[in-house]
Amino acid sequence: MGSGDLPAEPAKRLAVVACMDARLDPRRVLGLETGDAHVIRNAGGLAREALRSLVLSQQLLGTREVVILHHTDCGMLKFQNEDIYERLGDAAREIDFLPFSDLDQSVRDDVEFLKASPLIPDDVSIRGFVYDVKTGAVREVA
Amino acid sequence: MSVTDELVQANEAYASAFDKGDLALPPAKRVAVVACMDARLIPTRALGLEEGDAHVIRNAGGLAKDALRSLIISQQLLGTREIVILHHTDCGMLTFKNQDVYAKVEESLGADASDIDFLPFPDLDQSVRDDVRFLKDSPLIPAEVSIRGFVYDVKTGRVREVE
C-alpha cells in the first residue's frame, strides 16, 4: 500500500506531544513512518495546550498511548513571562507563555496533568521522556 | 511490548548514529511551520526540513489560534521571520461538530468537555485563509513576518498554496 492510501486513524494508535524545537524531529527520534502517529507540538511540548488535540485523537481517531517528549537546552527554561511582556507590551499580558524552571519536573507535571484529567481515559498509556539534543537519546522520566 | 517500548528501541538506533549534537537553538531557516497533527502528514518530510531548520508547531487542524503562544516565543525569543500554515485534505476537523465530541466524551468517559471549543471547520481552503488572516491581524505578530498558507494533499504528497 502506498502512502496515498493510508487511513486517517494512526496505525500505531499513538499520539506524541513534543516540543516545537528545531533540533528535535519526533519522526526521526522515535522511528515513526507516515501514518503511524499523531504528532502534537508546541513551545515546551506542553500537555495542557495539547488537550484539545489529544481528546480528538483519542475520541475520534482511536489512539491509546501518549508519549510526552521534552528536551534538554529547552528555550522554556530560559525566560519568564515578563521578558515577553516587555517586548510586546500590554497586548501580550493575556497570554501565559508557560515557561518552566525544571525540565524533568515539567515532564512529570504533564504526565500527571493527563492522568488526572477526566477527559483522558484511564486505560490510555501515558509516559514521559526527555530528549538529549547533544546525544540524540531519549530518557524516560515518568 | 507496547508501542512506546518500540519507540524507545528505535531511538537507540537514532542515538547510536547521531552526529547533530552541535546544532544551535534558534532555527537555521528562521521559519516556523504550523501543521495539523495528522499521522499522514510529516512536515519535515513533506517540506524537506532537516534537524535544526525550523520550529514545527502541530495540533488538531494545524490551527494558528492554538499556535499563537508558540509562535510568539518562536519570533520574540528565537528569531523566526516566516510562518508556513499547513492544513491537509481529508482532515478530521471537517468531519465533526463540537456537539459530537461532547456527546462522545459523555458516553465513553462520563465527563463534560463542553468548556472546550474543539475548533472544527467546514471548509478546508477557508480554514487556511482564516488562519493566515488571524495571524496578519494579530498585534502580537510583527507586520514584516511572512505568512503563507498551504494545503497538503494526503493522496499525492503535494502542497498547494492557498491564496
PDB file of C-alpha atoms in Angstrom:
ATOM      1  CA  MET A   1       0.000   0.000   0.000  1.00  0.00           C
ATOM      2  CA  GLY A   2       1.389   3.396  -0.990  1.00  0.00           C
ATOM      3  CA  SER A   3       1.383   6.311   1.415  1.00  0.00           C
ATOM      4  CA  GLY A   4      -1.507   7.855  -0.558  1.00  0.00           C
ATOM      5  CA  ASP A   5      -3.893   5.150   0.664  1.00  0.00           C
ATOM      6  CA  LEU A   6      -3.312   5.402   4.392  1.00  0.00           C
ATOM      7  CA  PRO A   7      -6.332   5.817   6.693  1.00  0.00           C
ATOM      8  CA  ALA A   8      -6.752   8.820   8.992  1.00  0.00           C
ATOM      9  CA  GLU A   9      -6.515   6.606  12.080  1.00  0.00           C
ATOM     10  CA  PRO A  10      -2.869   6.373  13.228  1.00  0.00           C
ATOM     11  CA  ALA A  11      -1.561   2.846  12.626  1.00  0.00           C
ATOM     12  CA  LYS A  12       0.272   2.685  15.958  1.00  0.00           C
ATOM     13  CA  ARG A  13      -2.702   4.190  17.859  1.00  0.00           C
ATOM     14  CA  LEU A  14      -0.253   6.660  19.345  1.00  0.00           C
ATOM     15  CA  ALA A  15      -0.148  10.420  19.945  1.00  0.00           C
ATOM     16  CA  VAL A  16       3.188  12.128  20.616  1.00  0.00           C
ATOM     17  CA  VAL A  17       3.257  15.505  22.392  1.00  0.00           C
ATOM     18  CA  ALA A  18       6.636  17.130  21.715  1.00  0.00           C
ATOM     19  CA  CYS A  19       8.343  20.492  21.849  1.00  0.00           C
ATOM     20  CA  MET A  20       8.457  22.562  18.630  1.00  0.00           C
ATOM     21  CA  ASP A  21      12.266  22.786  18.923  1.00  0.00           C
ATOM     22  CA  ALA A  22      14.038  22.676  15.552  1.00  0.00           C
ATOM     23  CA  ARG A  23      16.639  20.162  16.749  1.00  0.00           C
ATOM     24  CA  LEU A  24      14.016  17.600  17.761  1.00  0.00           C
ATOM     25  CA  ASP A  25      12.285  15.716  14.935  1.00  0.00           C
ATOM     26  CA  PRO A  26       9.929  13.195  16.596  1.00  0.00           C
ATOM     27  CA  ARG A  27       9.678  11.186  13.386  1.00  0.00           C
ATOM     28  CA  ARG A  28      13.419  10.560  13.259  1.00  0.00           C
ATOM     29  CA  VAL A  29      13.977  10.355  17.015  1.00  0.00           C
ATOM     30  CA  LEU A  30      11.250   7.733  17.545  1.00  0.00           C
ATOM     31  CA  GLY A  31      11.408   5.939  14.192  1.00  0.00           C
ATOM     32  CA  LEU A  32       7.909   6.919  13.056  1.00  0.00           C
ATOM     33  CA  GLU A  33       6.706   6.424   9.490  1.00  0.00           C
ATOM     34  CA  THR A  34       3.961   8.194   7.574  1.00  0.00           C
ATOM     35  CA  GLY A  35       0.618   7.105   9.014  1.00  0.00           C
ATOM     36  CA  ASP A  36       1.948   5.867  12.354  1.00  0.00           C
ATOM     37  CA  ALA A  37       1.080   8.528  14.930  1.00  0.00           C
ATOM     38  CA  HIS A  38      -0.478  11.868  15.674  1.00  0.00           C
ATOM     39  CA  VAL A  39       2.219  14.398  16.489  1.00  0.00           C
ATOM     40  CA  ILE A  40       1.212  17.436  18.540  1.00  0.00           C
ATOM     41  CA  ARG A  41       3.896  20.076  19.058  1.00  0.00           C
ATOM     42  CA  ASN A  42       4.093  23.412  20.833  1.00  0.00           C
ATOM     43  CA  ALA A  43       6.617  25.517  22.711  1.00  0.00           C
ATOM     44  CA  GLY A  44       7.708  23.185  25.506  1.00  0.00           C
ATOM     45  CA  GLY A  45       5.686  20.175  24.368  1.00  0.00           C
ATOM     46  CA  LEU A  46       3.097  21.039  26.998  1.00  0.00           C
ATOM     47  CA  ALA A  47       0.170  18.724  27.646  1.00  0.00           C
ATOM     48  CA  ARG A  48      -2.182  21.445  28.860  1.00  0.00           C
ATOM     49  CA  GLU A  49      -2.190  23.122  25.461  1.00  0.00           C
ATOM     50  CA  ALA A  50      -2.399  19.742  23.695  1.00  0.00           C
ATOM     51  CA  LEU A  51      -5.575  18.646  25.499  1.00  0.00           C
ATOM     52  CA  ARG A  52      -7.986  19.673  22.710  1.00  0.00           C
ATOM     53  CA  SER A  53      -5.910  17.738  20.175  1.00  0.00           C
ATOM     54  CA  LEU A  54      -5.475  14.692  22.423  1.00  0.00           C
ATOM     55  CA  VAL A  55      -9.201  14.372  23.110  1.00  0.00           C
ATOM     56  CA  LEU A  56      -9.885  14.438  19.357  1.00  0.00           C
ATOM     57  CA  SER A  57      -7.060  11.960  18.744  1.00  0.00           C
ATOM     58  CA  GLN A  58      -8.491   9.514  21.266  1.00  0.00           C
ATOM     59  CA  GLN A  59     -12.231  10.008  20.889  1.00  0.00           C
ATOM     60  CA  LEU A  60     -12.457  10.328  17.098  1.00  0.00           C
ATOM     61  CA  LEU A  61      -9.361   8.541  15.831  1.00  0.00           C
ATOM     62  CA  GLY A  62      -8.768   5.815  18.405  1.00  0.00           C
ATOM     63  CA  THR A  63      -5.286   6.435  19.836  1.00  0.00           C
ATOM     64  CA  ARG A  64      -4.483   4.600  23.082  1.00  0.00           C
ATOM     65  CA  GLU A  65      -0.954   5.708  24.016  1.00  0.00           C
ATOM     66  CA  VAL A  66       0.521   9.140  24.727  1.00  0.00           C
ATOM     67  CA  VAL A  67       4.240   9.932  24.667  1.00  0.00           C
ATOM     68  CA  ILE A  68       5.333  13.286  26.146  1.00  0.00           C
ATOM     69  CA  LEU A  69       8.694  14.451  24.768  1.00  0.00           C
ATOM     70  CA  HIS A  70      10.524  17.453  26.226  1.00  0.00           C
ATOM     71  CA  HIS A  71      14.253  18.062  25.671  1.00  0.00           C
ATOM     72  CA  THR A  72      17.496  19.398  27.121  1.00  0.00           C
ATOM     73  CA  ASP A  73      18.526  23.026  26.455  1.00  0.00           C
ATOM     74  CA  CYS A  74      14.851  23.951  26.003  1.00  0.00           C
ATOM     75  CA  GLY A  75      14.042  27.618  25.435  1.00  0.00           C
ATOM     76  CA  MET A  76      11.231  27.329  28.005  1.00  0.00           C
ATOM     77  CA  LEU A  77      13.899  27.144  30.742  1.00  0.00           C
ATOM     78  CA  LYS A  78      15.418  30.467  29.699  1.00  0.00           C
ATOM     79  CA  PHE A  79      12.773  33.165  30.076  1.00  0.00           C
ATOM     80  CA  GLN A  80       9.945  34.485  32.199  1.00  0.00           C
ATOM     81  CA  ASN A  81       6.579  35.853  31.097  1.00  0.00           C
ATOM     82  CA  GLU A  82       7.711  39.372  31.944  1.00  0.00           C
ATOM     83  CA  ASP A  83      10.506  39.194  29.346  1.00  0.00           C
ATOM     84  CA  ILE A  84       7.932  38.806  26.554  1.00  0.00           C
ATOM     85  CA  TYR A  85       5.503  41.312  28.041  1.00  0.00           C
ATOM     86  CA  GLU A  86       8.293  43.900  27.992  1.00  0.00           C
ATOM     87  CA  ARG A  87       8.950  43.234  24.300  1.00  0.00           C
ATOM     88  CA  LEU A  88       5.338  43.184  23.092  1.00  0.00           C
ATOM     89  CA  GLY A  89       3.527  45.416  25.519  1.00  0.00           C
ATOM     90  CA  ASP A  90       0.146  45.037  27.137  1.00  0.00           C
ATOM     91  CA  ALA A  91      -1.420  43.074  24.266  1.00  0.00           C
ATOM     92  CA  ALA A  92       0.658  40.065  25.326  1.00  0.00           C
ATOM     93  CA  ARG A  93      -0.326  40.153  29.001  1.00  0.00           C
ATOM     94  CA  GLU A  94      -3.396  37.993  28.488  1.00  0.00           C
ATOM     95  CA  ILE A  95      -1.145  35.106  27.455  1.00  0.00           C
ATOM     96  CA  ASP A  96       0.671  32.838  29.882  1.00  0.00           C
ATOM     97  CA  PHE A  97       3.699  31.682  27.896  1.00  0.00           C
ATOM     98  CA  LEU A  98       4.099  28.730  30.288  1.00  0.00           C
ATOM     99  CA  PRO A  99       7.865  28.808  30.919  1.00  0.00           C
ATOM    100  CA  PHE A 100       9.212  26.182  33.334  1.00  0.00           C
ATOM    101  CA  SER A 101      12.277  26.040  35.571  1.00  0.00           C
ATOM    102  CA  ASP A 102      12.878  22.292  35.965  1.00  0.00           C
ATOM    103  CA  LEU A 103      12.958  20.044  32.902  1.00  0.00           C
ATOM    104  CA  ASP A 104      12.301  16.642  34.499  1.00  0.00           C
ATOM    105  CA  GLN A 105       9.585  18.157  36.668  1.00  0.00           C
ATOM    106  CA  SER A 106       7.910  19.649  33.586  1.00  0.00           C
ATOM    107  CA  VAL A 107       7.603  16.143  32.151  1.00  0.00           C
ATOM    108  CA  ARG A 108       6.278  14.707  35.408  1.00  0.00           C
ATOM    109  CA  ASP A 109       3.786  17.578  35.666  1.00  0.00           C
ATOM    110  CA  ASP A 110       2.487  16.906  32.153  1.00  0.00           C
ATOM    111  CA  VAL A 111       2.116  13.160  32.698  1.00  0.00           C
ATOM    112  CA  GLU A 112       0.312  13.888  35.955  1.00  0.00           C
ATOM    113  CA  PHE A 113      -1.923  16.504  34.324  1.00  0.00           C
ATOM    114  CA  LEU A 114      -3.108  13.993  31.723  1.00  0.00           C
ATOM    115  CA  LYS A 115      -3.522  11.140  34.206  1.00  0.00           C
ATOM    116  CA  ALA A 116      -5.654  13.412  36.391  1.00  0.00           C
ATOM    117  CA  SER A 117      -7.781  14.715  33.505  1.00  0.00           C
ATOM    118  CA  PRO A 118     -11.353  13.377  33.357  1.00  0.00           C
ATOM    119  CA  LEU A 119     -11.135  13.794  29.577  1.00  0.00           C
ATOM    120  CA  ILE A 120      -8.343  11.213  29.162  1.00  0.00           C
ATOM    121  CA  PRO A 121      -9.393   7.552  29.526  1.00  0.00           C
ATOM    122  CA  ASP A 122      -7.816   5.656  32.463  1.00  0.00           C
ATOM    123  CA  ASP A 123      -6.625   2.839  30.199  1.00  0.00           C
ATOM    124  CA  VAL A 124      -4.561   5.141  27.961  1.00  0.00           C
ATOM    125  CA  SER A 125      -0.809   4.651  28.458  1.00  0.00           C
ATOM    126  CA  ILE A 126       0.928   7.964  29.298  1.00  0.00           C
ATOM    127  CA  ARG A 127       4.728   8.049  29.512  1.00  0.00           C
ATOM    128  CA  GLY A 128       7.117  10.988  29.581  1.00  0.00           C
ATOM    129  CA  PHE A 129      10.645  11.346  28.183  1.00  0.00           C
ATOM    130  CA  VAL A 130      13.469  13.850  27.886  1.00  0.00           C
ATOM    131  CA  TYR A 131      15.356  14.020  24.575  1.00  0.00           C
ATOM    132  CA  ASP A 132      19.036  14.961  24.836  1.00  0.00           C
ATOM    133  CA  VAL A 133      19.881  17.364  21.986  1.00  0.00           C
ATOM    134  CA  LYS A 134      23.588  16.535  22.427  1.00  0.00           C
ATOM    135  CA  THR A 135      23.300  12.750  22.114  1.00  0.00           C
ATOM    136  CA  GLY A 136      20.026  12.083  20.293  1.00  0.00           C
ATOM    137  CA  ALA A 137      18.923   9.716  23.078  1.00  0.00           C
ATOM    138  CA  VAL A 138      15.639   9.730  24.990  1.00  0.00           C
ATOM    139  CA  ARG A 139      15.454   9.067  28.742  1.00  0.00           C
ATOM    140  CA  GLU A 140      12.213   8.062  30.483  1.00  0.00           C
ATOM    141  CA  VAL A 141      11.217  10.382  33.324  1.00  0.00           C
ATOM    142  CA  ALA A 142       7.681   9.369  34.213  1.00  0.00           C
TER     143      ALA A 142
ATOM    144  CA  MET B   1       5.733  -4.844  24.216  1.00  0.00           C
ATOM    145  CA  SER B   2       3.845  -1.555  23.913  1.00  0.00           C
ATOM    146  CA  VAL B   3       4.250   0.829  21.000  1.00  0.00           C
ATOM    147  CA  THR B   4       6.051   3.196  23.380  1.00  0.00           C
ATOM    148  CA  ASP B   5       8.620   0.462  24.095  1.00  0.00           C
ATOM    149  CA  GLU B   6       9.151   0.056  20.343  1.00  0.00           C
ATOM    150  CA  LEU B   7       9.842   3.791  20.060  1.00  0.00           C
ATOM    151  CA  VAL B   8      12.458   3.619  22.810  1.00  0.00           C
ATOM    152  CA  GLN B   9      14.145   0.787  20.910  1.00  0.00           C
ATOM    153  CA  ALA B  10      14.007   2.781  17.652  1.00  0.00           C
ATOM    154  CA  ASN B  11      15.636   5.711  19.439  1.00  0.00           C
ATOM    155  CA  GLU B  12      18.653   3.574  20.332  1.00  0.00           C
ATOM    156  CA  ALA B  13      19.406   3.261  16.610  1.00  0.00           C
ATOM    157  CA  TYR B  14      18.940   7.000  16.080  1.00  0.00           C
ATOM    158  CA  ALA B  15      21.178   7.942  19.001  1.00  0.00           C
ATOM    159  CA  SER B  16      23.910   5.460  18.016  1.00  0.00           C
ATOM    160  CA  ALA B  17      24.302   7.175  14.611  1.00  0.00           C
ATOM    161  CA  PHE B  18      23.661  10.710  15.932  1.00  0.00           C
ATOM    162  CA  ASP B  19      26.045  13.429  14.750  1.00  0.00           C
ATOM    163  CA  LYS B  20      23.947  16.583  15.214  1.00  0.00           C
ATOM    164  CA  GLY B  21      24.784  17.438  18.814  1.00  0.00           C
ATOM    165  CA  ASP B  22      26.126  20.885  17.945  1.00  0.00           C
ATOM    166  CA  LEU B  23      23.007  22.418  16.369  1.00  0.00           C
ATOM    167  CA  ALA B  24      22.060  25.900  17.558  1.00  0.00           C
ATOM    168  CA  LEU B  25      18.832  26.530  19.474  1.00  0.00           C
ATOM    169  CA  PRO B  26      17.472  29.193  17.044  1.00  0.00           C
ATOM    170  CA  PRO B  27      16.112  27.596  13.839  1.00  0.00           C
ATOM    171  CA  ALA B  28      18.640  27.897  10.980  1.00  0.00           C
ATOM    172  CA  LYS B  29      15.991  28.739   8.377  1.00  0.00           C
ATOM    173  CA  ARG B  30      14.226  31.208  10.713  1.00  0.00           C
ATOM    174  CA  VAL B  31      10.891  29.608   9.859  1.00  0.00           C
ATOM    175  CA  ALA B  32       8.046  28.240  11.958  1.00  0.00           C
ATOM    176  CA  VAL B  33       5.653  25.691  10.454  1.00  0.00           C
ATOM    177  CA  VAL B  34       2.130  25.333  11.866  1.00  0.00           C
ATOM    178  CA  ALA B  35       0.742  21.982  10.724  1.00  0.00           C
ATOM    179  CA  CYS B  36      -2.002  19.523  11.533  1.00  0.00           C
ATOM    180  CA  MET B  37      -1.173  16.596  13.852  1.00  0.00           C
ATOM    181  CA  ASP B  38      -2.433  14.122  11.206  1.00  0.00           C
ATOM    182  CA  ALA B  39      -0.388  10.911  11.033  1.00  0.00           C
ATOM    183  CA  ARG B  40      -0.211  11.013   7.218  1.00  0.00           C
ATOM    184  CA  LEU B  41       1.432  14.432   7.194  1.00  0.00           C
ATOM    185  CA  ILE B  42       5.065  14.620   8.289  1.00  0.00           C
ATOM    186  CA  PRO B  43       6.006  18.299   7.838  1.00  0.00           C
ATOM    187  CA  THR B  44       9.765  17.784   7.963  1.00  0.00           C
ATOM    188  CA  ARG B  45       9.498  15.156   5.218  1.00  0.00           C
ATOM    189  CA  ALA B  46       6.893  16.984   3.114  1.00  0.00           C
ATOM    190  CA  LEU B  47       8.874  20.244   3.177  1.00  0.00           C
ATOM    191  CA  GLY B  48      12.435  18.889   3.111  1.00  0.00           C
ATOM    192  CA  LEU B  49      13.387  20.123   6.572  1.00  0.00           C
ATOM    193  CA  GLU B  50      16.405  18.809   8.469  1.00  0.00           C
ATOM    194  CA  GLU B  51      17.082  18.833  12.196  1.00  0.00           C
ATOM    195  CA  GLY B  52      17.850  22.405  13.237  1.00  0.00           C
ATOM    196  CA  ASP B  53      15.979  24.079  10.381  1.00  0.00           C
ATOM    197  CA  ALA B  54      12.565  25.093  11.693  1.00  0.00           C
ATOM    198  CA  HIS B  55      10.168  25.212  14.581  1.00  0.00           C
ATOM    199  CA  VAL B  56       7.288  22.831  13.968  1.00  0.00           C
ATOM    200  CA  ILE B  57       4.049  23.505  15.829  1.00  0.00           C
ATOM    201  CA  ARG B  58       1.295  20.935  15.405  1.00  0.00           C
ATOM    202  CA  ASN B  59      -2.231  20.495  16.695  1.00  0.00           C
ATOM    203  CA  ALA B  60      -5.572  19.113  15.546  1.00  0.00           C
ATOM    204  CA  GLY B  61      -6.226  21.066  12.348  1.00  0.00           C
ATOM    205  CA  GLY B  62      -2.932  22.956  12.320  1.00  0.00           C
ATOM    206  CA  LEU B  63      -4.766  25.953  13.741  1.00  0.00           C
ATOM    207  CA  ALA B  64      -2.996  29.267  14.204  1.00  0.00           C
ATOM    208  CA  LYS B  65      -5.137  30.297  17.173  1.00  0.00           C
ATOM    209  CA  ASP B  66      -3.850  27.297  19.135  1.00  0.00           C
ATOM    210  CA  ALA B  67      -0.292  28.064  17.993  1.00  0.00           C
ATOM    211  CA  LEU B  68      -0.136  31.751  18.950  1.00  0.00           C
ATOM    212  CA  ARG B  69       1.729  31.266  22.242  1.00  0.00           C
ATOM    213  CA  SER B  70       4.333  29.119  20.497  1.00  0.00           C
ATOM    214  CA  LEU B  71       4.682  31.481  17.517  1.00  0.00           C
ATOM    215  CA  ILE B  72       5.338  34.473  19.768  1.00  0.00           C
ATOM    216  CA  ILE B  73       8.057  32.566  21.613  1.00  0.00           C
ATOM    217  CA  SER B  74       9.483  31.440  18.261  1.00  0.00           C
ATOM    218  CA  GLN B  75       9.661  35.005  16.944  1.00  0.00           C
ATOM    219  CA  GLN B  76      10.455  37.059  20.036  1.00  0.00           C
ATOM    220  CA  LEU B  77      12.971  34.746  21.689  1.00  0.00           C
ATOM    221  CA  LEU B  78      14.325  32.647  18.831  1.00  0.00           C
ATOM    222  CA  GLY B  79      14.223  34.980  15.842  1.00  0.00           C
ATOM    223  CA  THR B  80      11.976  33.270  13.262  1.00  0.00           C
ATOM    224  CA  ARG B  81      10.698  35.535  10.457  1.00  0.00           C
ATOM    225  CA  GLU B  82       8.483  33.307   8.305  1.00  0.00           C
ATOM    226  CA  ILE B  83       5.381  31.253   9.047  1.00  0.00           C
ATOM    227  CA  VAL B  84       4.039  28.393   6.951  1.00  0.00           C
ATOM    228  CA  ILE B  85       0.490  27.218   7.711  1.00  0.00           C
ATOM    229  CA  LEU B  86      -0.083  23.638   6.553  1.00  0.00           C
ATOM    230  CA  HIS B  87      -3.547  22.049   6.592  1.00  0.00           C
ATOM    231  CA  HIS B  88      -4.409  18.955   4.538  1.00  0.00           C
ATOM    232  CA  THR B  89      -7.077  17.113   2.552  1.00  0.00           C
ATOM    233  CA  ASP B  90      -9.292  14.530   4.285  1.00  0.00           C
ATOM    234  CA  CYS B  91      -8.753  16.323   7.605  1.00  0.00           C
ATOM    235  CA  GLY B  92     -10.655  15.018  10.609  1.00  0.00           C
ATOM    236  CA  MET B  93     -11.615  18.590  11.506  1.00  0.00           C
ATOM    237  CA  LEU B  94     -14.024  18.599   8.547  1.00  0.00           C
ATOM    238  CA  THR B  95     -15.951  15.608   9.883  1.00  0.00           C
ATOM    239  CA  PHE B  96     -17.455  16.603  13.239  1.00  0.00           C
ATOM    240  CA  LYS B  97     -19.092  19.337  15.260  1.00  0.00           C
ATOM    241  CA  ASN B  98     -18.361  20.286  18.856  1.00  0.00           C
ATOM    242  CA  GLN B  99     -21.616  18.667  19.935  1.00  0.00           C
ATOM    243  CA  ASP B 100     -20.458  15.314  18.530  1.00  0.00           C
ATOM    244  CA  VAL B 101     -17.325  15.377  20.700  1.00  0.00           C
ATOM    245  CA  TYR B 102     -19.240  16.466  23.792  1.00  0.00           C
ATOM    246  CA  ALA B 103     -21.627  13.525  23.298  1.00  0.00           C
ATOM    247  CA  LYS B 104     -18.772  11.064  22.670  1.00  0.00           C
ATOM    248  CA  VAL B 105     -16.871  12.174  25.775  1.00  0.00           C
ATOM    249  CA  GLU B 106     -20.046  11.963  27.858  1.00  0.00           C
ATOM    250  CA  GLU B 107     -20.807   8.494  26.517  1.00  0.00           C
ATOM    251  CA  SER B 108     -17.313   6.989  26.788  1.00  0.00           C
ATOM    252  CA  LEU B 109     -15.948   8.801  29.855  1.00  0.00           C
ATOM    253  CA  GLY B 110     -18.963  10.201  31.679  1.00  0.00           C
ATOM    254  CA  ALA B 111     -17.161  13.537  31.561  1.00  0.00           C
ATOM    255  CA  ASP B 112     -18.124  17.039  30.465  1.00  0.00           C
ATOM    256  CA  ALA B 113     -15.958  18.559  27.716  1.00  0.00           C
ATOM    257  CA  SER B 114     -18.323  21.422  26.908  1.00  0.00           C
ATOM    258  CA  ASP B 115     -15.897  24.100  28.083  1.00  0.00           C
ATOM    259  CA  ILE B 116     -13.565  23.199  25.200  1.00  0.00           C
ATOM    260  CA  ASP B 117     -14.041  24.545  21.681  1.00  0.00           C
ATOM    261  CA  PHE B 118     -12.602  21.760  19.537  1.00  0.00           C
ATOM    262  CA  LEU B 119     -12.378  24.202  16.603  1.00  0.00           C
ATOM    263  CA  PRO B 120     -13.808  22.082  13.764  1.00  0.00           C
ATOM    264  CA  PHE B 121     -14.090  23.761  10.374  1.00  0.00           C
ATOM    265  CA  PRO B 122     -16.379  23.100   7.362  1.00  0.00           C
ATOM    266  CA  ASP B 123     -14.194  24.437   4.509  1.00  0.00           C
ATOM    267  CA  LEU B 124     -10.550  23.447   4.105  1.00  0.00           C
ATOM    268  CA  ASP B 125      -9.247  26.304   1.929  1.00  0.00           C
ATOM    269  CA  GLN B 126     -11.171  28.816   4.013  1.00  0.00           C
ATOM    270  CA  SER B 127      -9.607  27.413   7.192  1.00  0.00           C
ATOM    271  CA  VAL B 128      -6.173  28.211   5.737  1.00  0.00           C
ATOM    272  CA  ARG B 129      -7.222  31.707   4.687  1.00  0.00           C
ATOM    273  CA  ASP B 130      -8.758  32.312   8.130  1.00  0.00           C
ATOM    274  CA  ASP B 131      -5.529  31.294   9.852  1.00  0.00           C
ATOM    275  CA  VAL B 132      -3.337  33.488   7.645  1.00  0.00           C
ATOM    276  CA  ARG B 133      -5.725  36.390   8.301  1.00  0.00           C
ATOM    277  CA  PHE B 134      -5.799  35.710  12.056  1.00  0.00           C
ATOM    278  CA  LEU B 135      -2.012  35.994  12.245  1.00  0.00           C
ATOM    279  CA  LYS B 136      -1.780  39.003   9.931  1.00  0.00           C
ATOM    280  CA  ASP B 137      -4.350  40.795  12.093  1.00  0.00           C
ATOM    281  CA  SER B 138      -2.700  39.889  15.392  1.00  0.00           C
ATOM    282  CA  PRO B 139      -0.920  42.772  17.134  1.00  0.00           C
ATOM    283  CA  LEU B 140       1.431  40.156  18.590  1.00  0.00           C
ATOM    284  CA  ILE B 141       2.860  39.069  15.210  1.00  0.00           C
ATOM    285  CA  PRO B 142       5.296  41.554  13.593  1.00  0.00           C
ATOM    286  CA  ALA B 143       3.959  43.062  10.358  1.00  0.00           C
ATOM    287  CA  GLU B 144       7.142  42.138   8.463  1.00  0.00           C
ATOM    288  CA  VAL B 145       6.835  38.403   9.182  1.00  0.00           C
ATOM    289  CA  SER B 146       5.994  36.408   6.037  1.00  0.00           C
ATOM    290  CA  ILE B 147       2.811  34.353   6.490  1.00  0.00           C
ATOM    291  CA  ARG B 148       1.712  31.904   3.788  1.00  0.00           C
ATOM    292  CA  GLY B 149      -0.828  29.093   3.820  1.00  0.00           C
ATOM    293  CA  PHE B 150      -0.883  25.730   2.069  1.00  0.00           C
ATOM    294  CA  VAL B 151      -2.959  22.571   1.724  1.00  0.00           C
ATOM    295  CA  TYR B 152      -1.151  19.218   1.689  1.00  0.00           C
ATOM    296  CA  ASP B 153      -2.798  16.502  -0.404  1.00  0.00           C
ATOM    297  CA  VAL B 154      -2.601  13.204   1.510  1.00  0.00           C
ATOM    298  CA  LYS B 155      -3.197  11.280  -1.748  1.00  0.00           C
ATOM    299  CA  THR B 156      -0.328  12.819  -3.731  1.00  0.00           C
ATOM    300  CA  GLY B 157       2.062  14.223  -1.122  1.00  0.00           C
ATOM    301  CA  ARG B 158       1.980  17.611  -2.840  1.00  0.00           C
ATOM    302  CA  VAL B 159       1.361  21.015  -1.253  1.00  0.00           C
ATOM    303  CA  ARG B 160      -0.751  23.725  -2.896  1.00  0.00           C
ATOM    304  CA  GLU B 161      -0.645  27.361  -1.839  1.00  0.00           C
ATOM    305  CA  VAL B 162      -4.000  28.859  -0.875  1.00  0.00           C
ATOM    306  CA  GLU B 163      -4.276  32.497  -1.938  1.00  0.00           C
TER     307      GLU B 163
END
